[in-house]
Coordinates of C-alpha atoms and ligand atoms in Angstrom, one line a residue:
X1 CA 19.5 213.7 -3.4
X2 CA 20.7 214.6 0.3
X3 CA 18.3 213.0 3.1
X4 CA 18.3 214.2 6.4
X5 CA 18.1 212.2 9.3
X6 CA 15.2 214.2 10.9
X7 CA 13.1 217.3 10.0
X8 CA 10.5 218.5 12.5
X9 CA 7.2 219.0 11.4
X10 CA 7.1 222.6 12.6
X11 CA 10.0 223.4 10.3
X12 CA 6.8 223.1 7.4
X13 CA 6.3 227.0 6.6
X14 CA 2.5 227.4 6.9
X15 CA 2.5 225.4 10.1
X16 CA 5.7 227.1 11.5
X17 CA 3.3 230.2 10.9
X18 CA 0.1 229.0 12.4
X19 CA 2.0 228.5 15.9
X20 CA 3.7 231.8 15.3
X21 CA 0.0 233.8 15.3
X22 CA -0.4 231.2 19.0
X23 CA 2.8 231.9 20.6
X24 CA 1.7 235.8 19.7
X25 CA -1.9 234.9 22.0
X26 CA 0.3 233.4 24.4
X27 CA 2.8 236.2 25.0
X28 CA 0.2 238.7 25.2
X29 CA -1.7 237.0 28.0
X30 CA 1.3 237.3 29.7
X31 CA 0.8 233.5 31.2
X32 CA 4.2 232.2 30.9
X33 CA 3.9 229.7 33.3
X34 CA 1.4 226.7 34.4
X35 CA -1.3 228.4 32.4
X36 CA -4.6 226.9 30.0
X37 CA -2.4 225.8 27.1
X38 CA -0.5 223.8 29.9
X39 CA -4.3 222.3 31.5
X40 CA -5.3 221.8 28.2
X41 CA -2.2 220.0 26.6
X42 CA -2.3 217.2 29.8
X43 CA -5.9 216.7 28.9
X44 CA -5.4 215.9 25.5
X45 CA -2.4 213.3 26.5
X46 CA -4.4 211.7 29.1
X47 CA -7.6 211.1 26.7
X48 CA -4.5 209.2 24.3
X49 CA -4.4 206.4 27.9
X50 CA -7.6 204.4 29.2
X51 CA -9.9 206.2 30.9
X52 CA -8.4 207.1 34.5
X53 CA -5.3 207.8 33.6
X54 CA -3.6 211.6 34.3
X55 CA -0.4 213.1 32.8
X56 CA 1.4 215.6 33.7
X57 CA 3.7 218.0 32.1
X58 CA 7.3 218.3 32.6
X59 CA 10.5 220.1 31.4
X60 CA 11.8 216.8 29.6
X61 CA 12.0 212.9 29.5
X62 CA 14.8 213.1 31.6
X63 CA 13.2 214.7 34.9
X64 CA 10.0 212.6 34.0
X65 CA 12.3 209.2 35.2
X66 CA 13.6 211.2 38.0
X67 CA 10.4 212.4 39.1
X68 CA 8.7 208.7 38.6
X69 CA 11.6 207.0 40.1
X70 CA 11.2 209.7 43.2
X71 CA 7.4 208.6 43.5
X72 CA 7.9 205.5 44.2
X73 CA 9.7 206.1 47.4
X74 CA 12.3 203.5 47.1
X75 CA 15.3 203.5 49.5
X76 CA 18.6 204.3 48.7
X77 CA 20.4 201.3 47.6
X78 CA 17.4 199.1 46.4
X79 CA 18.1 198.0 42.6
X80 CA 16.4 199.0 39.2
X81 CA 16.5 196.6 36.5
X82 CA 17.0 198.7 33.3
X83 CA 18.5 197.8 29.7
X84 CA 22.0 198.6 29.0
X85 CA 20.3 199.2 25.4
X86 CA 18.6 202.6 26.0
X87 CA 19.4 206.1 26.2
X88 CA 21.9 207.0 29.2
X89 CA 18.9 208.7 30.6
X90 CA 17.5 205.6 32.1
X91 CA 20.5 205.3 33.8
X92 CA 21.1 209.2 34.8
X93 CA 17.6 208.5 36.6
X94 CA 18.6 205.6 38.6
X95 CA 22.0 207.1 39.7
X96 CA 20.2 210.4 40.6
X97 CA 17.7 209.4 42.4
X98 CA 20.0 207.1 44.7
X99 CA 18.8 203.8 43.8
X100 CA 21.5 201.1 42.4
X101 CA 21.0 200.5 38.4
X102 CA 21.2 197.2 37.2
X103 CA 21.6 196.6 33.5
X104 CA 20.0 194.1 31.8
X105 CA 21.2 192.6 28.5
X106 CA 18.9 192.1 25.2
X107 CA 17.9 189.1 23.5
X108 CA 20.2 187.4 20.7
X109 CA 17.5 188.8 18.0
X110 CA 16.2 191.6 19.3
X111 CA 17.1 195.2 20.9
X112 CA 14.1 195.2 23.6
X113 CA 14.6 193.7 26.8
X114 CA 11.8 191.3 27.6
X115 CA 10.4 189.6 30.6
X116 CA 13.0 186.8 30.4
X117 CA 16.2 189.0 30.6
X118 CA 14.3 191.2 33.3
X119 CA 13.3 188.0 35.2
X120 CA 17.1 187.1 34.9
X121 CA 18.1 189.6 37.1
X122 CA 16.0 189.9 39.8
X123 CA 17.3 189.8 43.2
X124 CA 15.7 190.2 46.6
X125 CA 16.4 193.9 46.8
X126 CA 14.8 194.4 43.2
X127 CA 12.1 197.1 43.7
X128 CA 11.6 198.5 40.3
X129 CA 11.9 197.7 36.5
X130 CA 12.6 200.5 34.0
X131 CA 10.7 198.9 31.1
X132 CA 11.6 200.6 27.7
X133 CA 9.7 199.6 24.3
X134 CA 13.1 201.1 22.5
X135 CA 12.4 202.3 18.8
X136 CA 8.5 202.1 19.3
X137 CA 8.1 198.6 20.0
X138 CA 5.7 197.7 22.8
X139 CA 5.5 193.6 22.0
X140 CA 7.7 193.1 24.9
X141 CA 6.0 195.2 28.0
X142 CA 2.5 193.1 28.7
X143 CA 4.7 189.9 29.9
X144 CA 7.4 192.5 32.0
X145 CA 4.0 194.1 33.1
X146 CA 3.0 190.1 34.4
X147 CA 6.1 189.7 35.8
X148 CA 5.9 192.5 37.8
X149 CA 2.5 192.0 39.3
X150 CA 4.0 188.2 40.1
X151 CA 6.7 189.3 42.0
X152 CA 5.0 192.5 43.1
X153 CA 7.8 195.1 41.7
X154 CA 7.0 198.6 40.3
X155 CA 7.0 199.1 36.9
X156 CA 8.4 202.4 35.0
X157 CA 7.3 202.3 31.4
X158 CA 9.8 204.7 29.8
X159 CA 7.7 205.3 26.3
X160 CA 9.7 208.2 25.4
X161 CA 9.9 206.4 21.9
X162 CA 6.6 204.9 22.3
X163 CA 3.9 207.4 22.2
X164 CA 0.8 205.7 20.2
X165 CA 2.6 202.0 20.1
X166 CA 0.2 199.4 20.8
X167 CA 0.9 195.9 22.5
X168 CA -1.7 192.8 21.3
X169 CA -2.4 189.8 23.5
X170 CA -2.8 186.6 22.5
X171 CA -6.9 187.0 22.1
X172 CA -6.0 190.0 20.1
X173 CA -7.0 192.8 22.9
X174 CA -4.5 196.2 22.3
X175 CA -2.7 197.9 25.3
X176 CA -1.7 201.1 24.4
X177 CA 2.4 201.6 25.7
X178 CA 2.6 203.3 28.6
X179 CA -1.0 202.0 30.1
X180 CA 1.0 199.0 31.4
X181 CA 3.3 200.3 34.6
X182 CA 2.3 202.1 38.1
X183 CA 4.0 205.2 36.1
X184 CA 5.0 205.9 32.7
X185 CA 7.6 208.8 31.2
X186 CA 7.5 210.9 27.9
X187 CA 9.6 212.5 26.0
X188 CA 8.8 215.3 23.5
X189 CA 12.7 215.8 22.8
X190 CA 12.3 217.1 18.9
X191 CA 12.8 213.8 17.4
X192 CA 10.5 212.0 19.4
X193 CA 7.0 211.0 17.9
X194 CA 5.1 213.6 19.1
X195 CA 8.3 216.1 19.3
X196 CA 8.5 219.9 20.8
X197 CA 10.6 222.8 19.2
X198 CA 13.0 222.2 22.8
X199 CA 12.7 220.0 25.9
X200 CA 9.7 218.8 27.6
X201 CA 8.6 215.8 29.0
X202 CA 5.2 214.3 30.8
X203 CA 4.3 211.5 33.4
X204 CA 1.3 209.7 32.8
X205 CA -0.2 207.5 35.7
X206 CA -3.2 205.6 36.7
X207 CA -3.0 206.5 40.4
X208 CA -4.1 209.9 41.1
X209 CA -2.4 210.1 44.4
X210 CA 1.5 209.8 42.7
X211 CA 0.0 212.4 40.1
X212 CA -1.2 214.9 42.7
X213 CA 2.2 214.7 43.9
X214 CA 4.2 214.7 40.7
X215 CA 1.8 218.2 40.1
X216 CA 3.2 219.6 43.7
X217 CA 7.0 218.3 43.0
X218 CA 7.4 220.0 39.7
X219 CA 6.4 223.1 40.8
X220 CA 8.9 223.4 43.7
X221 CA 6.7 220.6 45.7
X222 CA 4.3 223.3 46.4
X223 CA 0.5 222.8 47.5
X224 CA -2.2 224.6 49.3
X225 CA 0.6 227.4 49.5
X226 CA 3.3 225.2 51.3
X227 CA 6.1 223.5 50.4
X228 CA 4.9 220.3 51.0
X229 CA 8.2 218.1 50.3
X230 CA 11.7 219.2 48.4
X231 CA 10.8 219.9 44.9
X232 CA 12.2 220.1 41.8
X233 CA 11.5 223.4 39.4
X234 CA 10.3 221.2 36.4
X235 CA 7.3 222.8 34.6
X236 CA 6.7 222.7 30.9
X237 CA 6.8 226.1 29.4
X238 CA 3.6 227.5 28.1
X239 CA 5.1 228.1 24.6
X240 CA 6.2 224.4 24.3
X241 CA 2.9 223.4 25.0
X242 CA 1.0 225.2 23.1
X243 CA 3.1 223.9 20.2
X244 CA 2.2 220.0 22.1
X245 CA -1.6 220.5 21.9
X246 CA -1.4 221.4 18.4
X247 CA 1.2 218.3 17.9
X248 CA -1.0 216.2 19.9
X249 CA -3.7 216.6 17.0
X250 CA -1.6 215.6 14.4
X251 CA 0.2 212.8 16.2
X252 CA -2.3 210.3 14.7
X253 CA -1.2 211.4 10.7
X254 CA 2.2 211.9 11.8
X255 CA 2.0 207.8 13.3
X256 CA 0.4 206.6 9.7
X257 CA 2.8 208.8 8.1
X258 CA 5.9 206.8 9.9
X259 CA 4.4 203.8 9.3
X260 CA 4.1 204.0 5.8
X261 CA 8.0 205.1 5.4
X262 CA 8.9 201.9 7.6
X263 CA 6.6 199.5 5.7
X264 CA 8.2 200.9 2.5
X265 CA 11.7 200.2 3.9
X266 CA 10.4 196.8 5.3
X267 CA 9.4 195.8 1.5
X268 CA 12.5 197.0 -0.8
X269 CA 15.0 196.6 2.0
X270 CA 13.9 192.8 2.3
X271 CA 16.6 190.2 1.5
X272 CA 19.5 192.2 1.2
X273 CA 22.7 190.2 2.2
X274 CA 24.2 191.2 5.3
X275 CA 21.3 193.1 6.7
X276 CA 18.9 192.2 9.2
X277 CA 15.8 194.3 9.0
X278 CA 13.9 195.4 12.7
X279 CA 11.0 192.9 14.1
X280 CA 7.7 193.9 12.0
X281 CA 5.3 193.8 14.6
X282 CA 1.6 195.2 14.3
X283 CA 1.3 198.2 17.0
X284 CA 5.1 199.3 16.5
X285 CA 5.6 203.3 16.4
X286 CA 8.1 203.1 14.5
X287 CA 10.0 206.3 16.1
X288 CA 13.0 205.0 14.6
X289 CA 13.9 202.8 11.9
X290 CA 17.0 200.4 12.9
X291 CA 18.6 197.7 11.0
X292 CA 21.8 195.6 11.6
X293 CA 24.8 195.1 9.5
X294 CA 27.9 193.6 10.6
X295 CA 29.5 196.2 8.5
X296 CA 27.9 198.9 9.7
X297 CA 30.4 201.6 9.3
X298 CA 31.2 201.2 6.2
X299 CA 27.5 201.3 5.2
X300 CA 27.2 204.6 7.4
X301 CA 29.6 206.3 5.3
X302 CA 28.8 204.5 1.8
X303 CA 25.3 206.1 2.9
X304 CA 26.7 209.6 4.2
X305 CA 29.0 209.7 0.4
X306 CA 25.4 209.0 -1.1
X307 CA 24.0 212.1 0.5
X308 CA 21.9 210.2 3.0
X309 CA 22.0 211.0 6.9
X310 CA 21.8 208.2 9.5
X311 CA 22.3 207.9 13.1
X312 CA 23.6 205.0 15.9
X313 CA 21.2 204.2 18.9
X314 CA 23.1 203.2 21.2
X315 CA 26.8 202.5 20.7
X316 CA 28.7 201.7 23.0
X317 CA 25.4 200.8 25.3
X318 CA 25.8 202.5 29.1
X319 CA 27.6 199.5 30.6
X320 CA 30.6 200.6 28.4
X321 CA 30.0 204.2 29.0
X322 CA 32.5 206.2 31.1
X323 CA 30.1 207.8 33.4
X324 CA 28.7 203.6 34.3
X325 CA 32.1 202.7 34.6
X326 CA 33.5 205.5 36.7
X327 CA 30.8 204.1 39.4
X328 CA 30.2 200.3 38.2
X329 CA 32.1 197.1 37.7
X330 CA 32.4 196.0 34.1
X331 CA 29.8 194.2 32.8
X332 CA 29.4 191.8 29.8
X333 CA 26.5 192.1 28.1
X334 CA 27.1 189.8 24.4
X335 CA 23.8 190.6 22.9
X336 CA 23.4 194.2 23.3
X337 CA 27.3 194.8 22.2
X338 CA 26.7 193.1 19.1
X339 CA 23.3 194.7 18.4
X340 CA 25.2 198.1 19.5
X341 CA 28.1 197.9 17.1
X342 CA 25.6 196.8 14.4
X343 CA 22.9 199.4 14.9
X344 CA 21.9 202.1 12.3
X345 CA 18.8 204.3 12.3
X346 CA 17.1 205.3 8.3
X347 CA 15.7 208.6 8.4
X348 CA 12.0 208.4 9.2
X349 CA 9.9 211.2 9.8
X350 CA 6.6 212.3 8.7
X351 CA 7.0 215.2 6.1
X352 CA 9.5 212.5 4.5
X353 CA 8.6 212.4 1.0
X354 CA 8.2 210.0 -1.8
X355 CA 11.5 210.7 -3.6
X356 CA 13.5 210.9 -0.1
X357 CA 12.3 207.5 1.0
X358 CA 13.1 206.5 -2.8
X359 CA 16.3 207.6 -2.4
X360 CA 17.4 206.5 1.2
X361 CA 16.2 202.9 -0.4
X362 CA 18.0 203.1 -3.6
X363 CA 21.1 203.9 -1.7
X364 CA 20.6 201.2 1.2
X365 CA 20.3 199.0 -1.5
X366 CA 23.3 200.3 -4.0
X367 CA 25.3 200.5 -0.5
X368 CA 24.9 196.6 0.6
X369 CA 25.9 195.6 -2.5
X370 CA 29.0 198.0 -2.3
X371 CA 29.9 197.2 1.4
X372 CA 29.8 193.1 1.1
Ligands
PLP1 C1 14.7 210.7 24.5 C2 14.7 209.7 25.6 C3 14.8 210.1 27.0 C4 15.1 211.4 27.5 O1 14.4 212.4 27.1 P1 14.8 214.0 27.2 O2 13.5 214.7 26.9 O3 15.9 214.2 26.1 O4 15.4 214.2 28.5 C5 14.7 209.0 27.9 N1 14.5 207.8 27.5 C6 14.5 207.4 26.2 C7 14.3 206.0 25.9 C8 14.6 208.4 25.2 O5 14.5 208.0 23.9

């Protein structure tokens, strides 16, 4: 049976023709641009954060960093601690917004940078960490969240894979990702939890003053009829978020749905030599599902032979990317290199069903004992 590595939701025929009789409302009210859908859609994603909270809708995760990393009106030259394992995006941010990246390795077990690696590398001219539960796991971000507070430096929660992750401390108390920093960034890049037919991307934040201006800066930094400050043109088409607020009421089956795949995977993919299964932590999104092999191309293409799609998050991570090292010294980071050239992501998505997770498991499993 072929597997893909993804199919969006909206590819489902009745649904893809529900949102075709709302894009029809849309186009015929003729508002294209900042209109109700828009309004409505950043309601619904703030009611998802504690009360307080405001989001705000952008063209993609990408510009959300920029625009969060631009609110925090660092200087030019004062360092962001991010993870060399992330999407380059974290880094694109940084560079763009003048600030000076530094990248943080991972731990030995683990992809997600915690408070320890951050801590690490924190200099005096530290102003900001880039905190980012990669995959959908959140465990790590309440003790970065500490650390920050302690040594009073902002926090950017990039939960572009963490939309509806949850964090538990010790006396069992959940913090929802993305409830944790000064300003968070979303992602609704098609594969992402709560994914659009395109790009688009939101800001969430607890303090209404950085929101008001994030609304302003979007929009060509426009209030009260003036151009306020240099702005960006980064507004969330109408169409995309209509398609959002109906997304955003499913995102809870669509969660439960993911989880179920990744506990099945967790189960029949136990034990198997040569593989080391992700951390199973309670509150995990599980946006993607990635395991380790150290013979992890070979089990790529055994899979690929066997009809099932995977993908590699992140290899080689951005420290051995040409666009870091056209600007950076080489680094060395052992943990994340490792991780990197052992990565590979199952499909997971909800709409999976029964007999595709079936098969990507009897593969997976044929396939380790094939590649050993
Ligand atoms: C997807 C993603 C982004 C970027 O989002 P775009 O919407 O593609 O610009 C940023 N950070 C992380 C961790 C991501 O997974």
């Amino acid at each position: 049976m072929r597997v893909p590595f993804f199919r969006s939701p909206w590819q489902a025929p009745e649904l893809a023709q529900r949102m075709g009789l709302r894009f029809a409302d849309v186009l015929q009210s003729g508002q294209y641009i900042l209109g109700s859908q828009l309004q409505q859609f950043e309601r619904a994603l703030s009611e998802r954060f504690p009360c307080g909270h405001q989001a705000v809708a952008v063209n993609s995760g990408t510009d959300a960093l920029v625009l969060a990393l631009h609110l925090l009106g660092l200087q030019s030259g004062d360092e962001v601690l991010l993870p060399a394992g992330t999407f380059i995006a974290c880094f694109e941010a940084v560079v763009r917004t003048g600030l000076t990246p530094v990248l943080v390795d991972s731990p030995v077990d683990d992809f997600v940078c915690g408070a320890e690696q951050f801590s690490a590398a924190i200099t005096p001219r530290t102003r900001a960490i880039v905190a980012v539960p990669l995959f959908g796991d959140t465990c790590a971000t309440p003790a970065i969240a500490r650390l920050c507070k302690d040594r009073r430096i902002a926090l950017v929660e990039d939960i572009a894979q963490a939309l509806g992750a949850r964090a538990y401390e010790a006396n069992g108390h959940g913090i929802h990702a993305g409830a944790m920093g000064d300003i968070s960034t979303l992602s609704f890049y098609p594969t992402k939890t709560l994914g659009a037919a395109g790009d688009a991307g939101a800001l969430i934040s607890p303090h209404a003053h950085l929101m008001d201006r994030a609304r302003a800066l979007r929009n060509h930094g426009r209030r009260h009829g003036l151009h306020d400050e240099v702005g960006f043109n980064s507004r969330m088409h109408e169409l995309q978020a209509t398609l959002l607020l109906e997304g955003i009421s499913l995102l809870d089956d669509w969660l439960q749905e993911r989880s179920f795949i990744a506990r099945q995977y967790l189960e029949q993919l136990a034990d198997l030599p040569g593989i080391v299964l992700p951390h199973d932590r309670d509150g995990h999104a599980w946006n993607y599902f990635v395991l380790r092999s150290k013979h992890r191309d070979e089990l790529k293409s055994e899979l690929h032979r066997q009809g099932i799609d995977t993908r590699v998050y992140y290899d080689p991570p951005i420290h051995q990317q040409p666009s870091y090292l056209q600007r950076f010294t080489p680094l060395h980071l052992p943990n994340i290199q490792s991780h990197a050239r052992q990565s590979l992501a199952l499909p997971l998505f909800p709409g999976m069903t029964p007999s595709e997770t079936a098969s990507v498991i009897g593969a997976v499993q044929a396939a380790t004992r094939r590649t050993q």
